[in-house]
PDB file of C-alpha atoms in Angstrom:
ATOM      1  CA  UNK Z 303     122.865 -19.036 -15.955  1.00 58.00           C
ATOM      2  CA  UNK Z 304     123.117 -20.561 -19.697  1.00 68.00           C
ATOM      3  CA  UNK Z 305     120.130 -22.631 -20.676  1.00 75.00           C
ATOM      4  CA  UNK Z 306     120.307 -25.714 -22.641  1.00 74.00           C
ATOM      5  CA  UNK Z 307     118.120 -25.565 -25.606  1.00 73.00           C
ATOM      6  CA  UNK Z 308     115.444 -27.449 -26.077  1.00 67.00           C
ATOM      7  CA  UNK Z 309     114.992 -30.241 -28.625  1.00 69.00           C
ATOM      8  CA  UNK Z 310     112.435 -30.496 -30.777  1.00 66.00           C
ATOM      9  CA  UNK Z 311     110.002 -32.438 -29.734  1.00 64.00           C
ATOM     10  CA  UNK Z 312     106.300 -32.806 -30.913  1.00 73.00           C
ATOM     11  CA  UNK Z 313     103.357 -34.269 -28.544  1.00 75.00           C
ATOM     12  CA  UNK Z 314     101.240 -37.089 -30.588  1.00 79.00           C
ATOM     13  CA  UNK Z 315      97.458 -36.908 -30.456  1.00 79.00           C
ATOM     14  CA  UNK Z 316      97.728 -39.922 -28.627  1.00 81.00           C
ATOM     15  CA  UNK Z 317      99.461 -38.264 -26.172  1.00 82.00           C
ATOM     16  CA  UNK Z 318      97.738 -35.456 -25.607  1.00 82.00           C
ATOM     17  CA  UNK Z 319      94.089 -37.364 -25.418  1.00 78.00           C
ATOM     18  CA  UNK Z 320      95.718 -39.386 -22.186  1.00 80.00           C
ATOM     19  CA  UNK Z 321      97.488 -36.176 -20.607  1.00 83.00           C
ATOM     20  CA  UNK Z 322      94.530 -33.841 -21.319  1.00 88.00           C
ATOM     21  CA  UNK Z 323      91.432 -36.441 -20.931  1.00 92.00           C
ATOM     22  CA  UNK Z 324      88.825 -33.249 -21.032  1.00 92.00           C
ATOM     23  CA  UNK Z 325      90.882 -31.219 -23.625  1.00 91.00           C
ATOM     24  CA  UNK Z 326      89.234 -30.211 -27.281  1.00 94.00           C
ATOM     25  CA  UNK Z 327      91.126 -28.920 -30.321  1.00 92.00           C
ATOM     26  CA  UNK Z 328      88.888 -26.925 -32.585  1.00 92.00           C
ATOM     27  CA  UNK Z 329      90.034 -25.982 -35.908  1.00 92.00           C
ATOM     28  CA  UNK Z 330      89.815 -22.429 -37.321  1.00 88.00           C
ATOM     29  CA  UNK Z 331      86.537 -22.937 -38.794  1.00 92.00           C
ATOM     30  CA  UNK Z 332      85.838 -23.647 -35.155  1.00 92.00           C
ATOM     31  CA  UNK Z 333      84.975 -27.475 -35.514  1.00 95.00           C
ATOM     32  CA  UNK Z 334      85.935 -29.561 -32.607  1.00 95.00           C
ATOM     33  CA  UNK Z 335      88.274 -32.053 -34.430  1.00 93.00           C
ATOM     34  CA  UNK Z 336      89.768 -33.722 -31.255  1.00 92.00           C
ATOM     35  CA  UNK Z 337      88.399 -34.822 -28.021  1.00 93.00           C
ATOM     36  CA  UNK Z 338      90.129 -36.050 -24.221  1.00 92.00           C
ATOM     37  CA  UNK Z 339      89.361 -39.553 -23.669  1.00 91.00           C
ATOM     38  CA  UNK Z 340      86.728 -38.864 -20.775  1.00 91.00           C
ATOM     39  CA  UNK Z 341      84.864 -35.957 -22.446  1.00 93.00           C
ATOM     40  CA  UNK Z 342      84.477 -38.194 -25.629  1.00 92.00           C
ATOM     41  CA  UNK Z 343      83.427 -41.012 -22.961  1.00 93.00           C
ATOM     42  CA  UNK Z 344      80.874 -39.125 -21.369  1.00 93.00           C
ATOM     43  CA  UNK Z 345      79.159 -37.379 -24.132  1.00 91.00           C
ATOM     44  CA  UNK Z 346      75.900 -38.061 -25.574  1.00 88.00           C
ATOM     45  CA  UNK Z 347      77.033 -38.022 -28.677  1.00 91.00           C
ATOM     46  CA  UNK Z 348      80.455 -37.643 -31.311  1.00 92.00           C
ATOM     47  CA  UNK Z 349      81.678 -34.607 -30.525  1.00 95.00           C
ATOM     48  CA  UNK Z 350      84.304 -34.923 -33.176  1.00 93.00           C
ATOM     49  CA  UNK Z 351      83.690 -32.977 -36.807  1.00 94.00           C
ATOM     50  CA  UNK Z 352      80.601 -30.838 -35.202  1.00 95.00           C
ATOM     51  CA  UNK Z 353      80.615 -26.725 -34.696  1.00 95.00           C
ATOM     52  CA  UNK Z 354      81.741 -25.798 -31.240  1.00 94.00           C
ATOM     53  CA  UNK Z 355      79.115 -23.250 -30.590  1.00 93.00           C
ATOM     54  CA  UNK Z 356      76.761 -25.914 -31.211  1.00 95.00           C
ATOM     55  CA  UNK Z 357      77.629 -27.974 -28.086  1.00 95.00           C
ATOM     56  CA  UNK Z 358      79.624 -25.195 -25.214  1.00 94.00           C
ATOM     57  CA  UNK Z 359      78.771 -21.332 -24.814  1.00 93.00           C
ATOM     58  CA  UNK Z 360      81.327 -19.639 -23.073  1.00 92.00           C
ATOM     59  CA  UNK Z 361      81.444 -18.147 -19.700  1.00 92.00           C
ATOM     60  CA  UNK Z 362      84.549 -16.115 -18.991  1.00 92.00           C
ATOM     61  CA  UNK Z 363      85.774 -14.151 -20.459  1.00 91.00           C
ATOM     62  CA  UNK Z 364      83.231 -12.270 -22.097  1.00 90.00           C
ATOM     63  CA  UNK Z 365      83.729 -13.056 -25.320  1.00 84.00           C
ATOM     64  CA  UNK Z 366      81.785 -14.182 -28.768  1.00 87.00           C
ATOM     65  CA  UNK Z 367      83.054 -17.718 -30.591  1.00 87.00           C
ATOM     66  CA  UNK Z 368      84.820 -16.150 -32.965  1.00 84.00           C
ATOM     67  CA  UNK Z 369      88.628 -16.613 -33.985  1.00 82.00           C
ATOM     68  CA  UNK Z 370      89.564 -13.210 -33.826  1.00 84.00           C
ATOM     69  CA  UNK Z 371      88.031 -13.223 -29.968  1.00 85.00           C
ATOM     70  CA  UNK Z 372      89.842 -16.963 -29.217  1.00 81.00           C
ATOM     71  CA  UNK Z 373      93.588 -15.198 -30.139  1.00 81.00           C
ATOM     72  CA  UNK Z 374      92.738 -11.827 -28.224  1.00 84.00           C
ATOM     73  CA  UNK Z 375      91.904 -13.997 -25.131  1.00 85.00           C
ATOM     74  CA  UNK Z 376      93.751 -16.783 -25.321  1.00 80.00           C
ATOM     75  CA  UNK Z 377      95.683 -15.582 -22.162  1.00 84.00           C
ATOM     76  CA  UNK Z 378      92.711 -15.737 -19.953  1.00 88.00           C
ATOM     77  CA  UNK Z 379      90.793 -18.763 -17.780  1.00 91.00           C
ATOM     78  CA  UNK Z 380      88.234 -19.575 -19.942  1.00 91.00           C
ATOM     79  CA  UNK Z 381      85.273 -21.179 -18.041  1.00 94.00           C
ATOM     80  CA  UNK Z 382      83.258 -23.159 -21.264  1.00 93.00           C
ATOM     81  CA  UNK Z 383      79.503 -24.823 -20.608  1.00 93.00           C
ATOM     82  CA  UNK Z 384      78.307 -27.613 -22.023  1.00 93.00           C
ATOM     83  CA  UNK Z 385      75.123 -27.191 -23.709  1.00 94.00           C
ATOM     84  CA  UNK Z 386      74.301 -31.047 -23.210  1.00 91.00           C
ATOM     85  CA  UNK Z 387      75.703 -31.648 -19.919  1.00 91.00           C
ATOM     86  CA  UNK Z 388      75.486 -30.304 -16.734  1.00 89.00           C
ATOM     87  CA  UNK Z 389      79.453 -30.172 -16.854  1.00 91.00           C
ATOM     88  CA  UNK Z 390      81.510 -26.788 -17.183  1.00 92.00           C
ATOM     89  CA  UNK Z 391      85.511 -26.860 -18.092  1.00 93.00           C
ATOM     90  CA  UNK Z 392      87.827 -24.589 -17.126  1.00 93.00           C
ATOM     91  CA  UNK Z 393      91.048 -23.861 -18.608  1.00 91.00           C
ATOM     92  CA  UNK Z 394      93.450 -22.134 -21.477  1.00 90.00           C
ATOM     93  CA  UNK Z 395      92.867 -21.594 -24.866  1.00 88.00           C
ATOM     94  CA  UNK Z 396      96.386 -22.318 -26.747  1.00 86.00           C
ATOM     95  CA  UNK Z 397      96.892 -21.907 -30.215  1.00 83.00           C
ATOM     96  CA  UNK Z 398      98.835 -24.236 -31.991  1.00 80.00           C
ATOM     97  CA  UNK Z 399      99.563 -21.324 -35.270  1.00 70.00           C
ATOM     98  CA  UNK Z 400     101.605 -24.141 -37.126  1.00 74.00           C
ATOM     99  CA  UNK Z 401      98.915 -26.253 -37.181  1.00 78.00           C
ATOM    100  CA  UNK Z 402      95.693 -23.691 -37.399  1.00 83.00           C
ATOM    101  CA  UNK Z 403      94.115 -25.416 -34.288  1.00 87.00           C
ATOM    102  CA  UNK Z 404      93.289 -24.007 -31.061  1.00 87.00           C
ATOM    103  CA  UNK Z 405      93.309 -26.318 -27.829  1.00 89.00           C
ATOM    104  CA  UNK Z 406      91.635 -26.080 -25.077  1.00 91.00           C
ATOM    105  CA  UNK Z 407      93.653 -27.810 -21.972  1.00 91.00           C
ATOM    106  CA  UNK Z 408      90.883 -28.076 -19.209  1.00 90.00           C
ATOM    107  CA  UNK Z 409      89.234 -29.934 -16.540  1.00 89.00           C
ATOM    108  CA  UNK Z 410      85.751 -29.704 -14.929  1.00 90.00           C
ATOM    109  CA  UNK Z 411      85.450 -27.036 -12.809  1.00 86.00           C
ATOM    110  CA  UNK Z 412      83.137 -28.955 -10.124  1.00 73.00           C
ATOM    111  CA  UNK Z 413      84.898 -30.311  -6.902  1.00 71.00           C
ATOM    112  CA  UNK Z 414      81.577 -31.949  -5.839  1.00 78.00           C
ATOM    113  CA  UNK Z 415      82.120 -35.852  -5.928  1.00 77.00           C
ATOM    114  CA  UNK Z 416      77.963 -36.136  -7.049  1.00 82.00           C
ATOM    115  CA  UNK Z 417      78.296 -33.448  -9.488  1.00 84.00           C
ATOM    116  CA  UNK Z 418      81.415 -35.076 -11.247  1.00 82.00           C
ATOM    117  CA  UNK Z 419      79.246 -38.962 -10.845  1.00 82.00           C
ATOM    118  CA  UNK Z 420      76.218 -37.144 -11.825  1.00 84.00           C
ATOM    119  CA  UNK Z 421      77.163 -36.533 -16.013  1.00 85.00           C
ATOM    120  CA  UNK Z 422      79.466 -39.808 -15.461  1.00 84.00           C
ATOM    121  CA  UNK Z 423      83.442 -38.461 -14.385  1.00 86.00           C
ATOM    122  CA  UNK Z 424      85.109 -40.395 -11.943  1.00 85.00           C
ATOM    123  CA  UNK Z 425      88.427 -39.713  -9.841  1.00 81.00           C
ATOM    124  CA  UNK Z 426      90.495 -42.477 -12.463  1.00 86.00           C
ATOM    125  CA  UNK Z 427      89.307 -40.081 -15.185  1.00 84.00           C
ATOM    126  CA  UNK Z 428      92.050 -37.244 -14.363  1.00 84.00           C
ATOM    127  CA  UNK Z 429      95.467 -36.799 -15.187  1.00 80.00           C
ATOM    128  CA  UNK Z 430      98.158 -37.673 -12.042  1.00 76.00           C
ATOM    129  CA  UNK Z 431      99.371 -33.961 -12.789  1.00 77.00           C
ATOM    130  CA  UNK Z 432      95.412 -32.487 -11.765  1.00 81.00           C
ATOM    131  CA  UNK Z 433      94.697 -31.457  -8.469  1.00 75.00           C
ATOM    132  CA  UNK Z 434      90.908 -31.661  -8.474  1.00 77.00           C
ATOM    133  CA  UNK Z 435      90.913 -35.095  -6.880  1.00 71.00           C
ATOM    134  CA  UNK Z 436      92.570 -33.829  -4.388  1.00 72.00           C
ATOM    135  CA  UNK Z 437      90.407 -30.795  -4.213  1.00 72.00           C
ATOM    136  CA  UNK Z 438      87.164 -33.486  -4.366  1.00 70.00           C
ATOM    137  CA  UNK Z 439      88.621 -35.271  -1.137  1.00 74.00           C
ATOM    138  CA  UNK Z 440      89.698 -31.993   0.550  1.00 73.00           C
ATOM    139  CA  UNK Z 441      85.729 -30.910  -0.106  1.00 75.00           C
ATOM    140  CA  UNK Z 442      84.440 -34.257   1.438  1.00 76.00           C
ATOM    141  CA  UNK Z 443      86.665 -34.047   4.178  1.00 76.00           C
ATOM    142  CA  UNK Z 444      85.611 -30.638   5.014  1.00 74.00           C
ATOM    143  CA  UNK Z 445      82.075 -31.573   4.845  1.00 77.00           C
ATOM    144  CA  UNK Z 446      82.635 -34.406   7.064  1.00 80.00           C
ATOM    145  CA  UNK Z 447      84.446 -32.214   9.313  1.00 76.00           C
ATOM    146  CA  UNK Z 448      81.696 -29.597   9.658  1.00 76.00           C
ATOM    147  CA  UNK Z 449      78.952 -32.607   9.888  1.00 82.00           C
ATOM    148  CA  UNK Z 450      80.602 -34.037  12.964  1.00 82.00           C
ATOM    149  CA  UNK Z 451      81.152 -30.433  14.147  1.00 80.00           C
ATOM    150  CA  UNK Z 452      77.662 -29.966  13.705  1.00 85.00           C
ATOM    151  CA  UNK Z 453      76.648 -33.053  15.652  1.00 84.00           C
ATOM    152  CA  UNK Z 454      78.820 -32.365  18.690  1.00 77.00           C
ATOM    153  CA  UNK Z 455      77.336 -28.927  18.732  1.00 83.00           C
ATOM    154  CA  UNK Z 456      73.459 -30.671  18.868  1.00 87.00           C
ATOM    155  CA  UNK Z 457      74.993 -32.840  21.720  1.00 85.00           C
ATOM    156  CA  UNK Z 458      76.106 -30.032  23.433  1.00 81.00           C
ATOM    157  CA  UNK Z 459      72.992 -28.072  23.442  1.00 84.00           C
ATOM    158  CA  UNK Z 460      71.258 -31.243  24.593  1.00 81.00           C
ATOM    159  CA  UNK Z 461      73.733 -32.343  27.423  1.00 83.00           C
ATOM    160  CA  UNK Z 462      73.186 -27.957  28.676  1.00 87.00           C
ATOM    161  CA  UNK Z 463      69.467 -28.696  28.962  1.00 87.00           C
ATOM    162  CA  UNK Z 464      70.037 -31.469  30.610  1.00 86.00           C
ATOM    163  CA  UNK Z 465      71.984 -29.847  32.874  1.00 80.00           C
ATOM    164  CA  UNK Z 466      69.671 -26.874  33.378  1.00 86.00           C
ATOM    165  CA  UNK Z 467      66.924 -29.601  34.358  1.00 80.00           C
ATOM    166  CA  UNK Z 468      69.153 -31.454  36.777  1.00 79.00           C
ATOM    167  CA  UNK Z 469      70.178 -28.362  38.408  1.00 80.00           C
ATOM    168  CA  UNK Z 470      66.305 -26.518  38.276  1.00 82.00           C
ATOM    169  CA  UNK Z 471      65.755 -30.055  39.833  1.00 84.00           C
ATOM    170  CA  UNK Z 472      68.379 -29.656  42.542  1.00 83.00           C
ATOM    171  CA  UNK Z 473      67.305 -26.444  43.199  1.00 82.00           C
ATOM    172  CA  UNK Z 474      63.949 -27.381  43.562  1.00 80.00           C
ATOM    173  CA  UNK Z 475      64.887 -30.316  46.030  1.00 78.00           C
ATOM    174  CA  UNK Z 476      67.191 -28.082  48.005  1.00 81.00           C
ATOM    175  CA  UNK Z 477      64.745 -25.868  48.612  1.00 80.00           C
ATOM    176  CA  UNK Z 478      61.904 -28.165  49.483  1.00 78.00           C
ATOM    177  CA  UNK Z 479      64.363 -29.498  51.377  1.00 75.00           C
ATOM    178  CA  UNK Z 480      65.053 -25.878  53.816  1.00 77.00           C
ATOM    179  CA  UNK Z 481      61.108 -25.245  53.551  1.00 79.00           C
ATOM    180  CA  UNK Z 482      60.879 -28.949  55.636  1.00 80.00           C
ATOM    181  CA  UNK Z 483      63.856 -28.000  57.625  1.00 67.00           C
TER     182      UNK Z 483
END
């Protein structure tokens, strides 16, 4: 099957802030030189025109901030902390070569509804094309689900002692009740 080419097309800065809210673009000298609209919202401070290593460490892969170790790895799911939040990102590592920037498309890793309220995300904050949402309600659901479960089990347990008791009782009664006889 023939493909059609592809036009060229470029994505604006603009763009890519509102389809990538938690992204950052680093330069090769490794200074973050664009933020996502909700990382820049919820950060203490500018994150724009400071040193990368200064404000994330990275988790996975093993790896030192260097350039050399961003284009060996850029194929793997990077998991980045933030040094000033209690917030870690995961995603890619893309580098733009025509441009001597490296992206980083990501979202927060956390599916806990507190954790994301805790350092200030909320559900509007992500892209219609990101799943954690859903993954936040499919967590609260669950919990839900196992908190009710939970609940009938303690009801359970307390309507089988109160059937032990009503039937130690009957016994009781039954055989006061042959003892008389």
């Amino acid at each position: 099957m023939d493909q059609l080419p592809l036009p060229p097309f470029h994505l604006s800065a603009e763009l890519l802030v509102q389809l990538f809210p938690f992204h950052l673009a680093l330069n090769h000298q490794l200074q973050i030189v664009q933020v996502g609209q909700a990382l820049d919202r919820i950060y203490p401070h500018p994150l724009r025109g400071r040193l990368f290593a200064d404000h994330f460490s990275i988790n996975r892969p093993r790896m030192s901030i260097s350039i050399e170790d961003f284009l060996k790895k850029r194929q793997s799911l990077f998991l980045l902390e933030s040094r000033d939040l209690s917030l870690v990102l995961k995603g890619q590592m893309v580098d733009l070569l025509e441009s001597e920037i490296f992206l980083f498309l990501c979202s927060p890793s956390a599916i806990d509804a507190k954790k994301l309220t805790d350092v200030g995300i909320q559900l509007k904050d992500f892209p219609l094309h990101d799943v954690t949402p859903d993954l936040v309600f499919l967590q609260q659901t669950t919990q839900m689900s196992v908190k009710q479960v939970e609940t009938l089990n303690q009801q359970l347990i307390a309507s089988q002692e109160q059937l032990k008791d009503a039937l130690s009782i009957q016994e009781h009664l039954r055989f006061k009740a042959e003892k008389q006889a």
